[in-house]
PDB file of C-alpha atoms in Angstrom:
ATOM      1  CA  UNK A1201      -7.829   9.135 -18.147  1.00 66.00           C
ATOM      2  CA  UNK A1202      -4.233   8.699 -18.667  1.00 86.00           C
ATOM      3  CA  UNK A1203      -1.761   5.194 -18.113  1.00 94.00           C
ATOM      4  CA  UNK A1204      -0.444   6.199 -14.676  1.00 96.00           C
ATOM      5  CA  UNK A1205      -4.292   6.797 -13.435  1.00 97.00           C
ATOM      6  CA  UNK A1206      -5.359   3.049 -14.979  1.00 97.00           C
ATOM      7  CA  UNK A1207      -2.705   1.818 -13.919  1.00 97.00           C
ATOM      8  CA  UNK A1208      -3.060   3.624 -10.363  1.00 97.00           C
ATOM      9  CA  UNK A1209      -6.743   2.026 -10.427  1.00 97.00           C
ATOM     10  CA  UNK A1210      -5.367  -1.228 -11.027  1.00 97.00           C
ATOM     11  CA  UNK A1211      -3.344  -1.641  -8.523  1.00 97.00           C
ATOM     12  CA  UNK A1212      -5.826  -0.014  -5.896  1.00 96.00           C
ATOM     13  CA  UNK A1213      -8.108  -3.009  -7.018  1.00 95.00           C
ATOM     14  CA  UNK A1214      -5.740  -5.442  -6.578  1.00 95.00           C
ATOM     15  CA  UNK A1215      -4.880  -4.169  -3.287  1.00 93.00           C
ATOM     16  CA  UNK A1216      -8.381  -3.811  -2.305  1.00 92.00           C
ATOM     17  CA  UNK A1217     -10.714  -6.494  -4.159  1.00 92.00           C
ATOM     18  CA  UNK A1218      -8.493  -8.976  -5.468  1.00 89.00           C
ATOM     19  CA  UNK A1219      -5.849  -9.207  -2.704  1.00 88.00           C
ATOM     20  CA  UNK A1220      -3.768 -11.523  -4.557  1.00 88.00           C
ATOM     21  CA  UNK A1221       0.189 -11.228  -5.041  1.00 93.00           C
ATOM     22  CA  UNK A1222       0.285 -12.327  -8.582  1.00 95.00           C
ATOM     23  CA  UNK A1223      -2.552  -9.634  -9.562  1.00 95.00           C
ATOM     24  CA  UNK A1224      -0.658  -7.116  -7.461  1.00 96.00           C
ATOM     25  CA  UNK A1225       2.722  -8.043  -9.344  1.00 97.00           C
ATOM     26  CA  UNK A1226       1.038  -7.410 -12.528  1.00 97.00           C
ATOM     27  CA  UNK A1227       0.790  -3.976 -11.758  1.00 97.00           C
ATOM     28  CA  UNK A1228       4.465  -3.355 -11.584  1.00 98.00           C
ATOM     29  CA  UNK A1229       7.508  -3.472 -13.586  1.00 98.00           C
ATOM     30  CA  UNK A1230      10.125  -6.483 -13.357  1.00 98.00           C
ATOM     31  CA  UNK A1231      12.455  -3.687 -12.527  1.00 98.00           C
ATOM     32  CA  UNK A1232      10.404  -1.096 -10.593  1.00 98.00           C
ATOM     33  CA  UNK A1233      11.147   0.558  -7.299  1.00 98.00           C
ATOM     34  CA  UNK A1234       8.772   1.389  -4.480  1.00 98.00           C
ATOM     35  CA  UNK A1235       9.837   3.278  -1.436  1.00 98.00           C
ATOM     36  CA  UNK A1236       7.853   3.145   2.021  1.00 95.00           C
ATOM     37  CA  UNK A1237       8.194   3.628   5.361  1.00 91.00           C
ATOM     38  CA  UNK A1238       9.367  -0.029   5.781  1.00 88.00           C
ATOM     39  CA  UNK A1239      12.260   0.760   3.507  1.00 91.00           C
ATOM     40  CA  UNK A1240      13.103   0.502  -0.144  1.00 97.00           C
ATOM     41  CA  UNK A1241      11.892  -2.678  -2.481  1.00 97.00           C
ATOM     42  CA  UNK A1242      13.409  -3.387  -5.579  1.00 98.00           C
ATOM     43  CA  UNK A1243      11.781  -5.728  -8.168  1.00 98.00           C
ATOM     44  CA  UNK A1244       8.221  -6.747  -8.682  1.00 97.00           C
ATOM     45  CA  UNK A1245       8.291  -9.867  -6.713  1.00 97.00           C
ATOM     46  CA  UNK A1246       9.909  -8.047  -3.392  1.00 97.00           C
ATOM     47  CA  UNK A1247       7.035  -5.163  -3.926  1.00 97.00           C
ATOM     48  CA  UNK A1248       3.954  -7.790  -4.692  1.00 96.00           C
ATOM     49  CA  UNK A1249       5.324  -9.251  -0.836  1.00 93.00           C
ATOM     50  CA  UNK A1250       5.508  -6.448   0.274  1.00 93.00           C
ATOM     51  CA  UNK A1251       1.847  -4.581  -0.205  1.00 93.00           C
ATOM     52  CA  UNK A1252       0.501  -8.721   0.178  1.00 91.00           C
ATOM     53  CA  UNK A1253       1.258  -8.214   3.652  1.00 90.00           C
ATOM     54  CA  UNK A1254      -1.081  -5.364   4.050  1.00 87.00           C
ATOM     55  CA  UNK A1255      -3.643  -7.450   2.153  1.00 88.00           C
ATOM     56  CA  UNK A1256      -3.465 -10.742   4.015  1.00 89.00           C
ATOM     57  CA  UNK A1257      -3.094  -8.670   7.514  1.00 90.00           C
ATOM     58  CA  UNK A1258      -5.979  -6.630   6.681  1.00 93.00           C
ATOM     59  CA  UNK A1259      -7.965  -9.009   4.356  1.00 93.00           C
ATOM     60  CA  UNK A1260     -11.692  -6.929   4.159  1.00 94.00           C
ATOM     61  CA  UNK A1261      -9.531  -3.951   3.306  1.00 93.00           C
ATOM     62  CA  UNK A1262     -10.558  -0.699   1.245  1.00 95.00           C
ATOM     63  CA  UNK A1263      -9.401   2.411   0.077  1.00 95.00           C
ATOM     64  CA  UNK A1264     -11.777   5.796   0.233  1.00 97.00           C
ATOM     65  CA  UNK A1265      -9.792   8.343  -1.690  1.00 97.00           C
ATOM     66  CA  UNK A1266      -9.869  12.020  -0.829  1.00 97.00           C
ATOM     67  CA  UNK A1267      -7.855  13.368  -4.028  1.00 97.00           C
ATOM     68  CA  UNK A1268      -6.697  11.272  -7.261  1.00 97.00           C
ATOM     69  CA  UNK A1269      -4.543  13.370  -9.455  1.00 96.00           C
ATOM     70  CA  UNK A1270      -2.537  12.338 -12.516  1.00 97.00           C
ATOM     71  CA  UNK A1271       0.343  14.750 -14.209  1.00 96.00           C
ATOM     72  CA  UNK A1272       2.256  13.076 -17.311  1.00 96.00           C
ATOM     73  CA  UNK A1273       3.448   9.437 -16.072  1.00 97.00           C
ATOM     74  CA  UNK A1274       2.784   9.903 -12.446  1.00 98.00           C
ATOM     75  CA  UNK A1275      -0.796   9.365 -10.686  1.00 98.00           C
ATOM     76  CA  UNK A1276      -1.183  10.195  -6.950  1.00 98.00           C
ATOM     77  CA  UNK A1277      -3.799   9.258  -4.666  1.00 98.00           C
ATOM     78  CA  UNK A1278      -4.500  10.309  -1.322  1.00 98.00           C
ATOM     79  CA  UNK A1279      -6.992   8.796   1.096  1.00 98.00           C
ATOM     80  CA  UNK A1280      -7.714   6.160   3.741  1.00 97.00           C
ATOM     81  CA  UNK A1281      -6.482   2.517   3.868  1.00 95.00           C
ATOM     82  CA  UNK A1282      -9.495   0.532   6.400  1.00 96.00           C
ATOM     83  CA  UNK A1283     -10.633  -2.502   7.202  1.00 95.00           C
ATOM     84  CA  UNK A1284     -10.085  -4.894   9.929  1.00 95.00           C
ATOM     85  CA  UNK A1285      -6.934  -6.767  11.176  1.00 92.00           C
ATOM     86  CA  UNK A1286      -8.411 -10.356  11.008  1.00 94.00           C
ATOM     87  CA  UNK A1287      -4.576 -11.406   9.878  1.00 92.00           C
ATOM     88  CA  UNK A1288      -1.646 -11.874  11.136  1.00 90.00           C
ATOM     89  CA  UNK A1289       1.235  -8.652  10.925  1.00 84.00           C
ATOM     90  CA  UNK A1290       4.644  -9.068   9.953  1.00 81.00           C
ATOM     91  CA  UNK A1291       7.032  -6.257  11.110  1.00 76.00           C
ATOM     92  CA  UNK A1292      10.050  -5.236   9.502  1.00 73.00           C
ATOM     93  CA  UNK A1293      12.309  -6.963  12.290  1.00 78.00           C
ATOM     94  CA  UNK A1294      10.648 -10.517  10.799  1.00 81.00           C
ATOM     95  CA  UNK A1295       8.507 -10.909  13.835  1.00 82.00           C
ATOM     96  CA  UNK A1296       4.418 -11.750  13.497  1.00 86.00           C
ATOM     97  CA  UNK A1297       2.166 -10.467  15.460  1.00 84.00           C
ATOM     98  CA  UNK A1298      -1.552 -12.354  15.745  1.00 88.00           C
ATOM     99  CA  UNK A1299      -4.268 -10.382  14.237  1.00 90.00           C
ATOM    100  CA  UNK A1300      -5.664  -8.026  16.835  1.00 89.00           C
ATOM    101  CA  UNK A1301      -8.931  -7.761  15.293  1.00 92.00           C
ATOM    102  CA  UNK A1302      -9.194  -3.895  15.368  1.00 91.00           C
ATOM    103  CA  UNK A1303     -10.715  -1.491  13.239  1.00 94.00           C
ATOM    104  CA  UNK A1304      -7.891   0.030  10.934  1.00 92.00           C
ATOM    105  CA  UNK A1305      -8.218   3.432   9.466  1.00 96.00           C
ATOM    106  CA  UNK A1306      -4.904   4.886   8.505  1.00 95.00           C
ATOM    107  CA  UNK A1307      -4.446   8.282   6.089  1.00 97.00           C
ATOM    108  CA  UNK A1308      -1.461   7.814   3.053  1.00 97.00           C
ATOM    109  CA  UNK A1309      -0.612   9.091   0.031  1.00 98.00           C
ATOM    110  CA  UNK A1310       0.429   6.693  -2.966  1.00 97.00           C
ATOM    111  CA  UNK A1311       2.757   8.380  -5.692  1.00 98.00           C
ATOM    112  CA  UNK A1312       3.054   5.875  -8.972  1.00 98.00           C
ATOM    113  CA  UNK A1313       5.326   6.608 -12.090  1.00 98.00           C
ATOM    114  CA  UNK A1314       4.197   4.580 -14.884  1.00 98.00           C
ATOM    115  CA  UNK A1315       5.910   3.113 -18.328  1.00 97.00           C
ATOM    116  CA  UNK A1316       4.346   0.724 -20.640  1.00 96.00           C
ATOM    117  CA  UNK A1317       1.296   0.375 -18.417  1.00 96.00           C
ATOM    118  CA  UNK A1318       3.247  -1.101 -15.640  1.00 98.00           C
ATOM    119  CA  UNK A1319       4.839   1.114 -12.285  1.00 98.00           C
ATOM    120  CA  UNK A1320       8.376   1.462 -12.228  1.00 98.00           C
ATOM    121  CA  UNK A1321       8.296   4.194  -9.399  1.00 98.00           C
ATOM    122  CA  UNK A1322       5.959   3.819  -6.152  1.00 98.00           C
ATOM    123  CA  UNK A1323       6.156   5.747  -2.984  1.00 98.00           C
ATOM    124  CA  UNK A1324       4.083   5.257  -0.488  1.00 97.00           C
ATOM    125  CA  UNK A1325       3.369   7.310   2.671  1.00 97.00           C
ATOM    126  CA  UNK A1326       1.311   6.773   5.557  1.00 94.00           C
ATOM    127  CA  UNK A1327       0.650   7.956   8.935  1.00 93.00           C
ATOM    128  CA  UNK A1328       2.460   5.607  10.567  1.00 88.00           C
ATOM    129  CA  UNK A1329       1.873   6.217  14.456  1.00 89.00           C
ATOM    130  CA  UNK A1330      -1.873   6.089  14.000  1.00 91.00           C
ATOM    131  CA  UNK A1331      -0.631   2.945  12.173  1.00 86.00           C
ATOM    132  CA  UNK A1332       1.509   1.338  14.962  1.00 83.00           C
ATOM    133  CA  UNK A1333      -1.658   2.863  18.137  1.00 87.00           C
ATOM    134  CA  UNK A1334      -4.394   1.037  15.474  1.00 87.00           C
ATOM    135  CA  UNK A1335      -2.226  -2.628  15.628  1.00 79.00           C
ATOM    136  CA  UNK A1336      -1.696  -2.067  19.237  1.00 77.00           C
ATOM    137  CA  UNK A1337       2.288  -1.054  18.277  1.00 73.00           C
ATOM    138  CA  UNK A1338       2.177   2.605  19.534  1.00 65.00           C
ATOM    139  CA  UNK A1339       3.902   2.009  23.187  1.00 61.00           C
ATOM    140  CA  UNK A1340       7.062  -0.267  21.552  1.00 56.00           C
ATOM    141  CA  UNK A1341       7.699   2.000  18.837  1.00 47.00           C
ATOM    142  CA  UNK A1342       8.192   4.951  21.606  1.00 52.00           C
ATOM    143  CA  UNK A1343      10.422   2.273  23.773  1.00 51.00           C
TER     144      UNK A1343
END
């Protein structure tokens, strides 16, 4: 097992056991990059906020992964984000929305370039429809 697959692993962990910003953070560079469907974060802290929202919104989360792969500096895993929404959502446009308590099961694909042990590149990619019909978004997003 290469750097970008630990360092993959770690963040899936903090994501997923630890759910805690500063262990999240760790995972990244001071200057890294991650790219999502929410738009583009620059810089450890605004990334750490970021994926923290996912953990506090979805606090019993986990991740079942379908294929981890690791070429050179990048790891990729795809798979299933689930748990339940016991916490409250932000949305991009700064509203929150009061956990729904649903059953959340939602297919991505995480792409991580690594240097000295930390991510400097993340994209992220999810199915976000099943997404928005799983937090009761679905019929506003169509509006």
């Amino acid at each position: 097992m290469g750097h970008a697959r630990e360092a993959m692993d770690r963040l899936t962990e903090a994501m997923t056991e630890s759910r805690d910003i500063a262990s999240i953070a760790e995972c990244f560079a001071e200057d890294a990059v991650a790219t999502t469907p929410e738009g583009r974060f620059c810089g450890r802290d605004a990334i750490a906020e970021y994926m923290g929202e996912f953990a506090v919104a979805v606090p019993d989360s986990g991740f079942e992964h379908e294929h981890r792969y690791e070429a050179g500096d990048t790891a990729i895993d795809e798979g299933w984000f689930h748990g339940t929404n016991t916490g409250p959502v932000k949305l991009p446009d700064g509203r929150t929305l009061p956990p729904t308590g649903n059953e959340i099961r939602v297919h991505g694909c995480d792409v991580a370039t690594v240097k000295d042990d930390r991510i400097v590149d993340y994209r992220l990619y999810f199915d976000q429809m099943a997404f928005l019909e799983q937090f009761g978004l679905a019929a506003e997003a169509r509006a």
